[in-house]
């Protein structure tokens, strides 16, 4: 598959999980602006310190900062990417087109999901602190409480997966997604997939669309 993929979907729609499957099946490189930002915070870099309040409140970091981080971490001439968490608004979509993706072939994949189910899903999300594997206490729980099936690492909850912050993130999402979907639809590169089902079923649909 000679395509970059732009993943669109609400927080908790399963972007991270589907991205991991895409990496495995198609050899794409995964780039998540949320992860890049959290890594900067963990390093306590100047950028990390600057964005930490914004992120902990579930608001958007300024476009230019995120774009710079993205540009510094990808090279489209030699790899194909899954963009996860970028763009978040129309300005970012245009920046991505003009400054990153340019003429490289790209598909925008929209994971559509019932927003009411999402809050529940997010609050129950845990990830492995050492290998990053994602679990859901309701639908895909680990075999042993609080311990990763793959590596035995401790499971942790993201700071912004608490109920009140999740509400904020949902509001940010619903107020920005429509113009983005329209933008990619008009360019003829939008594909929609129903993301309510089990991750494996969702991926089967994704594979059919992209394969
Ligand atoms: P989710 O999609 O589950 O909300 P992410 O890991 O993509 O989580 O993002 C977490 C936080 O990082 C966001 O709430 C926001 O503060 C910041 N962030 C990530 N990507 C962007 C972006 N493209 N523009 C602005 N802020 C971003
Ligand atoms: Zn693990």
mmCIF file of C-alpha atoms and ligand atoms in Angstrom:
data_model
loop_
_atom_site.group_PDB
_atom_site.id
_atom_site.type_symbol
_atom_site.label_atom_id
_atom_site.label_comp_id
_atom_site.label_asym_id
_atom_site.label_seq_id
_atom_site.Cartn_x
_atom_site.Cartn_y
_atom_site.Cartn_z
ATOM 1 C CA UNK A 1 0.000 0.000 0.000
ATOM 2 C CA UNK A 2 1.704 3.190 -1.179
ATOM 3 C CA UNK A 3 -0.265 5.593 0.947
ATOM 4 C CA UNK A 4 0.025 7.865 3.931
ATOM 5 C CA UNK A 5 -2.983 7.707 6.243
ATOM 6 C CA UNK A 6 -4.496 10.597 8.155
ATOM 7 C CA UNK A 7 -6.542 9.176 11.020
ATOM 8 C CA UNK A 8 -9.585 11.173 12.064
ATOM 9 C CA UNK A 9 -11.763 10.283 15.029
ATOM 10 C CA UNK A 10 -12.895 11.351 18.457
ATOM 11 C CA UNK A 11 -10.707 10.794 21.505
ATOM 12 C CA UNK A 12 -11.212 7.123 22.324
ATOM 13 C CA UNK A 13 -12.441 6.172 18.862
ATOM 14 C CA UNK A 14 -9.557 3.707 18.684
ATOM 15 C CA UNK A 15 -7.078 5.683 16.609
ATOM 16 C CA UNK A 16 -4.091 4.378 18.563
ATOM 17 C CA UNK A 17 -5.237 0.770 18.379
ATOM 18 C CA UNK A 18 -5.976 0.903 14.652
ATOM 19 C CA UNK A 19 -2.687 2.697 14.028
ATOM 20 C CA UNK A 20 -0.778 -0.122 15.738
ATOM 21 C CA UNK A 21 -2.539 -2.649 13.502
ATOM 22 C CA UNK A 22 -1.769 -0.585 10.400
ATOM 23 C CA UNK A 23 1.894 -0.478 11.350
ATOM 24 C CA UNK A 24 1.948 -4.249 11.589
ATOM 25 C CA UNK A 25 -0.058 -4.992 8.444
ATOM 26 C CA UNK A 26 1.270 -2.355 6.060
ATOM 27 C CA UNK A 27 4.629 -1.307 7.492
ATOM 28 C CA UNK A 28 3.587 2.303 7.948
ATOM 29 C CA UNK A 29 5.265 4.483 10.566
ATOM 30 C CA UNK A 30 2.995 5.784 13.316
ATOM 31 C CA UNK A 31 3.281 9.404 14.326
ATOM 32 C CA UNK A 32 1.048 10.706 17.110
ATOM 33 C CA UNK A 33 1.249 14.373 18.063
ATOM 34 C CA UNK A 34 -0.253 13.552 21.476
ATOM 35 C CA UNK A 35 2.569 11.069 22.097
ATOM 36 C CA UNK A 36 5.214 13.476 20.841
ATOM 37 C CA UNK A 37 3.863 16.160 23.179
ATOM 38 C CA UNK A 38 3.721 13.771 26.147
ATOM 39 C CA UNK A 39 7.316 12.728 25.413
ATOM 40 C CA UNK A 40 8.387 16.388 25.524
ATOM 41 C CA UNK A 41 6.624 16.747 28.874
ATOM 42 C CA UNK A 42 8.306 13.626 30.224
ATOM 43 C CA UNK A 43 11.700 15.016 29.137
ATOM 44 C CA UNK A 44 10.794 18.303 30.834
ATOM 45 C CA UNK A 45 12.002 20.121 27.721
ATOM 46 C CA UNK A 46 11.217 23.797 27.255
ATOM 47 C CA UNK A 47 8.434 22.856 24.839
ATOM 48 C CA UNK A 48 7.112 20.243 27.257
ATOM 49 C CA UNK A 49 6.893 22.743 30.109
ATOM 50 C CA UNK A 50 5.195 25.250 27.844
ATOM 51 C CA UNK A 51 2.379 22.889 26.771
ATOM 52 C CA UNK A 52 1.800 20.992 29.991
ATOM 53 C CA UNK A 53 -1.048 23.123 31.423
ATOM 54 C CA UNK A 54 -2.910 23.185 28.120
ATOM 55 C CA UNK A 55 -2.640 19.437 27.719
ATOM 56 C CA UNK A 56 -3.711 18.623 31.242
ATOM 57 C CA UNK A 57 -6.874 20.641 30.680
ATOM 58 C CA UNK A 58 -7.639 18.830 27.423
ATOM 59 C CA UNK A 59 -7.368 21.990 25.327
ATOM 60 C CA UNK A 60 -5.465 22.251 22.046
ATOM 61 C CA UNK A 61 -1.808 23.248 21.948
ATOM 62 C CA UNK A 62 -1.103 26.046 19.449
ATOM 63 C CA UNK A 63 -0.877 24.960 15.814
ATOM 64 C CA UNK A 64 2.657 26.171 15.141
ATOM 65 C CA UNK A 65 4.183 24.336 18.105
ATOM 66 C CA UNK A 66 2.569 21.048 17.137
ATOM 67 C CA UNK A 67 3.460 21.469 13.463
ATOM 68 C CA UNK A 68 7.127 22.055 14.295
ATOM 69 C CA UNK A 69 7.214 18.958 16.455
ATOM 70 C CA UNK A 70 5.605 16.960 13.651
ATOM 71 C CA UNK A 71 7.966 18.223 10.956
ATOM 72 C CA UNK A 72 10.982 17.477 13.142
ATOM 73 C CA UNK A 73 9.825 13.885 13.549
ATOM 74 C CA UNK A 74 8.868 12.734 10.080
ATOM 75 C CA UNK A 75 10.439 12.284 6.677
ATOM 76 C CA UNK A 76 7.939 11.529 3.934
ATOM 77 C CA UNK A 77 10.560 11.061 1.263
ATOM 78 C CA UNK A 78 11.705 7.832 2.873
ATOM 79 C CA UNK A 79 8.683 6.543 4.821
ATOM 80 C CA UNK A 80 4.904 6.373 4.787
ATOM 81 C CA UNK A 81 3.067 7.587 7.831
ATOM 82 C CA UNK A 82 -0.083 7.270 9.837
ATOM 83 C CA UNK A 83 -0.866 10.709 11.186
ATOM 84 C CA UNK A 84 -2.665 10.311 14.485
ATOM 85 C CA UNK A 85 -3.947 13.391 16.312
ATOM 86 C CA UNK A 86 -2.973 15.826 13.569
ATOM 87 C CA UNK A 87 -4.783 17.714 12.067
ATOM 88 C CA UNK A 88 -7.205 18.825 14.776
ATOM 89 C CA UNK A 89 -8.624 21.797 12.865
ATOM 90 C CA UNK A 90 -8.791 23.237 9.364
ATOM 91 C CA UNK A 91 -5.671 25.377 9.742
ATOM 92 C CA UNK A 92 -3.683 22.317 10.750
ATOM 93 C CA UNK A 93 -5.094 20.382 7.782
ATOM 94 C CA UNK A 94 -3.831 23.063 5.420
ATOM 95 C CA UNK A 95 -0.440 23.147 7.164
ATOM 96 C CA UNK A 96 -0.188 19.374 6.855
ATOM 97 C CA UNK A 97 -0.989 19.553 3.132
ATOM 98 C CA UNK A 98 1.314 22.448 2.324
ATOM 99 C CA UNK A 99 4.272 21.653 4.541
ATOM 100 C CA UNK A 100 4.320 17.926 5.181
ATOM 101 C CA UNK A 101 2.224 15.691 2.929
ATOM 102 C CA UNK A 102 2.467 17.847 -0.223
ATOM 103 C CA UNK A 103 2.021 15.543 -3.247
ATOM 104 C CA UNK A 104 2.595 12.248 -1.443
ATOM 105 C CA UNK A 105 -0.481 10.020 -1.879
ATOM 106 C CA UNK A 106 -2.666 10.123 1.193
ATOM 107 C CA UNK A 107 -5.983 8.801 2.484
ATOM 108 C CA UNK A 108 -7.993 10.373 5.296
ATOM 109 C CA UNK A 109 -9.586 7.623 7.362
ATOM 110 C CA UNK A 110 -12.456 8.712 9.616
ATOM 111 C CA UNK A 111 -13.277 6.367 12.503
ATOM 112 C CA UNK A 112 -16.934 7.150 13.155
ATOM 113 C CA UNK A 113 -18.375 6.281 16.520
ATOM 114 C CA UNK A 114 -21.299 7.041 18.772
ATOM 115 C CA UNK A 115 -20.043 9.844 21.005
ATOM 116 C CA UNK A 116 -22.085 8.740 23.990
ATOM 117 C CA UNK A 117 -20.233 5.433 24.227
ATOM 118 C CA UNK A 118 -16.933 7.189 24.167
ATOM 119 C CA UNK A 119 -16.688 8.749 27.572
ATOM 120 C CA UNK A 120 -17.216 5.339 29.125
ATOM 121 C CA UNK A 121 -14.580 3.810 26.914
ATOM 122 C CA UNK A 122 -12.011 6.506 27.673
ATOM 123 C CA UNK A 123 -12.429 6.430 31.406
ATOM 124 C CA UNK A 124 -11.732 2.686 31.243
ATOM 125 C CA UNK A 125 -8.668 2.986 29.041
ATOM 126 C CA UNK A 126 -5.287 1.894 30.425
ATOM 127 C CA UNK A 127 -1.921 1.570 28.740
ATOM 128 C CA UNK A 128 1.241 -0.325 29.586
ATOM 129 C CA UNK A 129 3.887 1.944 31.070
ATOM 130 C CA UNK A 130 6.684 -0.051 29.464
ATOM 131 C CA UNK A 131 5.528 -1.307 26.028
ATOM 132 C CA UNK A 132 2.556 0.988 25.328
ATOM 133 C CA UNK A 133 0.003 -1.794 24.739
ATOM 134 C CA UNK A 134 -3.528 -0.414 25.106
ATOM 135 C CA UNK A 135 -6.243 -2.105 27.210
ATOM 136 C CA UNK A 136 -9.838 -1.359 28.018
ATOM 137 C CA UNK A 137 -11.083 -2.575 31.375
ATOM 138 C CA UNK A 138 -14.517 -3.257 29.843
ATOM 139 C CA UNK A 139 -13.864 -4.663 26.355
ATOM 140 C CA UNK A 140 -10.225 -5.803 26.283
ATOM 141 C CA UNK A 141 -9.101 -6.193 29.913
ATOM 142 C CA UNK A 142 -5.664 -7.580 30.834
ATOM 143 C CA UNK A 143 -5.601 -11.148 32.147
ATOM 144 C CA UNK A 144 -4.070 -10.046 35.434
ATOM 145 C CA UNK A 145 -5.328 -6.874 37.102
ATOM 146 C CA UNK A 146 -3.122 -3.894 36.363
ATOM 147 C CA UNK A 147 -0.443 -5.906 34.577
ATOM 148 C CA UNK A 148 0.401 -6.035 30.855
ATOM 149 C CA UNK A 149 -0.279 -9.384 29.098
ATOM 150 C CA UNK A 150 2.627 -8.806 26.729
ATOM 151 C CA UNK A 151 5.421 -7.708 29.058
ATOM 152 C CA UNK A 152 4.124 -7.668 32.634
ATOM 153 C CA UNK A 153 4.564 -3.898 32.885
ATOM 154 C CA UNK A 154 2.305 -1.754 35.089
ATOM 155 C CA UNK A 155 -0.844 -0.382 33.505
ATOM 156 C CA UNK A 156 -1.537 3.304 33.877
ATOM 157 C CA UNK A 157 -4.308 5.779 33.155
ATOM 158 C CA UNK A 158 -3.553 8.945 31.232
ATOM 159 C CA UNK A 159 -3.996 12.119 33.262
ATOM 160 C CA UNK A 160 -6.411 13.468 30.668
ATOM 161 C CA UNK A 161 -8.614 10.344 30.722
ATOM 162 C CA UNK A 162 -10.462 11.476 33.839
ATOM 163 C CA UNK A 163 -14.160 12.266 33.476
ATOM 164 C CA UNK A 164 -14.068 16.065 33.517
ATOM 165 C CA UNK A 165 -11.101 16.334 31.166
ATOM 166 C CA UNK A 166 -12.650 13.775 28.807
ATOM 167 C CA UNK A 167 -15.720 16.014 28.603
ATOM 168 C CA UNK A 168 -13.506 18.912 27.527
ATOM 169 C CA UNK A 169 -11.753 16.833 24.882
ATOM 170 C CA UNK A 170 -15.118 15.708 23.460
ATOM 171 C CA UNK A 171 -16.266 19.299 23.166
ATOM 172 C CA UNK A 172 -13.065 20.267 21.378
ATOM 173 C CA UNK A 173 -13.570 17.336 19.014
ATOM 174 C CA UNK A 174 -17.240 17.990 18.161
ATOM 175 C CA UNK A 175 -16.545 21.652 17.503
ATOM 176 C CA UNK A 176 -13.745 20.919 15.002
ATOM 177 C CA UNK A 177 -14.439 17.653 13.158
ATOM 178 C CA UNK A 178 -17.093 18.717 10.600
ATOM 179 C CA UNK A 179 -14.951 21.150 8.604
ATOM 180 C CA UNK A 180 -12.113 18.615 8.545
ATOM 181 C CA UNK A 181 -14.307 15.844 7.189
ATOM 182 C CA UNK A 182 -15.672 18.223 4.566
ATOM 183 C CA UNK A 183 -12.165 19.340 3.603
ATOM 184 C CA UNK A 184 -10.984 15.782 2.898
ATOM 185 C CA UNK A 185 -14.264 14.772 1.300
ATOM 186 C CA UNK A 186 -13.957 17.615 -1.197
ATOM 187 C CA UNK A 187 -10.446 16.458 -2.043
ATOM 188 C CA UNK A 188 -11.821 12.994 -2.731
ATOM 189 C CA UNK A 189 -9.558 11.263 -0.230
ATOM 190 C CA UNK A 190 -11.999 10.641 2.635
ATOM 191 C CA UNK A 191 -12.893 7.099 3.723
ATOM 192 C CA UNK A 192 -15.293 6.414 6.584
ATOM 193 C CA UNK A 193 -15.348 3.363 8.770
ATOM 194 C CA UNK A 194 -17.768 2.469 11.564
ATOM 195 C CA UNK A 195 -15.637 2.193 14.697
ATOM 196 C CA UNK A 196 -18.209 0.992 17.239
ATOM 197 C CA UNK A 197 -17.248 -2.683 16.977
ATOM 198 C CA UNK A 198 -14.428 -4.761 18.436
ATOM 199 C CA UNK A 199 -10.989 -3.483 17.278
ATOM 200 C CA UNK A 200 -10.400 -6.577 15.111
ATOM 201 C CA UNK A 201 -13.678 -6.089 13.265
ATOM 202 C CA UNK A 202 -12.947 -2.405 12.768
ATOM 203 C CA UNK A 203 -9.558 -3.312 11.361
ATOM 204 C CA UNK A 204 -11.059 -5.819 8.941
ATOM 205 C CA UNK A 205 -13.105 -2.935 7.538
ATOM 206 C CA UNK A 206 -10.048 -0.680 7.467
ATOM 207 C CA UNK A 207 -8.037 -3.269 5.552
ATOM 208 C CA UNK A 208 -10.798 -3.586 2.979
ATOM 209 C CA UNK A 209 -10.870 0.189 2.482
ATOM 210 C CA UNK A 210 -7.126 0.645 2.222
ATOM 211 C CA UNK A 211 -5.914 -2.631 0.783
HETATM 212 P P1 LIG B 1 -6.821 12.034 22.125
HETATM 213 O O1 LIG B 1 -6.952 11.947 20.639
HETATM 214 O O2 LIG B 1 -7.106 10.736 22.759
HETATM 215 O O3 LIG B 1 -7.496 13.219 22.718
HETATM 216 P P2 LIG B 1 -3.990 12.755 21.888
HETATM 217 O O4 LIG B 1 -2.934 11.928 22.484
HETATM 218 O O5 LIG B 1 -4.125 12.791 20.418
HETATM 219 O O6 LIG B 1 -5.333 12.273 22.571
HETATM 220 O O7 LIG B 1 -3.858 14.273 22.414
HETATM 221 C C1 LIG B 1 -3.741 14.607 23.764
HETATM 222 C C2 LIG B 1 -3.612 16.115 23.925
HETATM 223 O O8 LIG B 1 -2.456 16.587 23.214
HETATM 224 C C3 LIG B 1 -4.766 16.933 23.351
HETATM 225 O O9 LIG B 1 -5.834 17.044 24.253
HETATM 226 C C4 LIG B 1 -4.080 18.285 23.077
HETATM 227 O O10 LIG B 1 -3.911 19.026 24.265
HETATM 228 C C5 LIG B 1 -2.688 17.852 22.615
HETATM 229 N N1 LIG B 1 -2.606 17.697 21.146
HETATM 230 C C6 LIG B 1 -2.356 16.533 20.463
HETATM 231 N N2 LIG B 1 -2.349 16.737 19.133
HETATM 232 C C7 LIG B 1 -2.619 18.054 18.954
HETATM 233 C C8 LIG B 1 -2.764 18.881 17.810
HETATM 234 N N3 LIG B 1 -2.661 18.385 16.560
HETATM 235 N N4 LIG B 1 -3.020 20.194 17.997
HETATM 236 C C9 LIG B 1 -3.131 20.708 19.230
HETATM 237 N N5 LIG B 1 -3.034 19.995 20.351
HETATM 238 C C10 LIG B 1 -2.769 18.673 20.234
HETATM 239 ZN ZN1 LIG B 2 3.562 -4.048 28.183
#
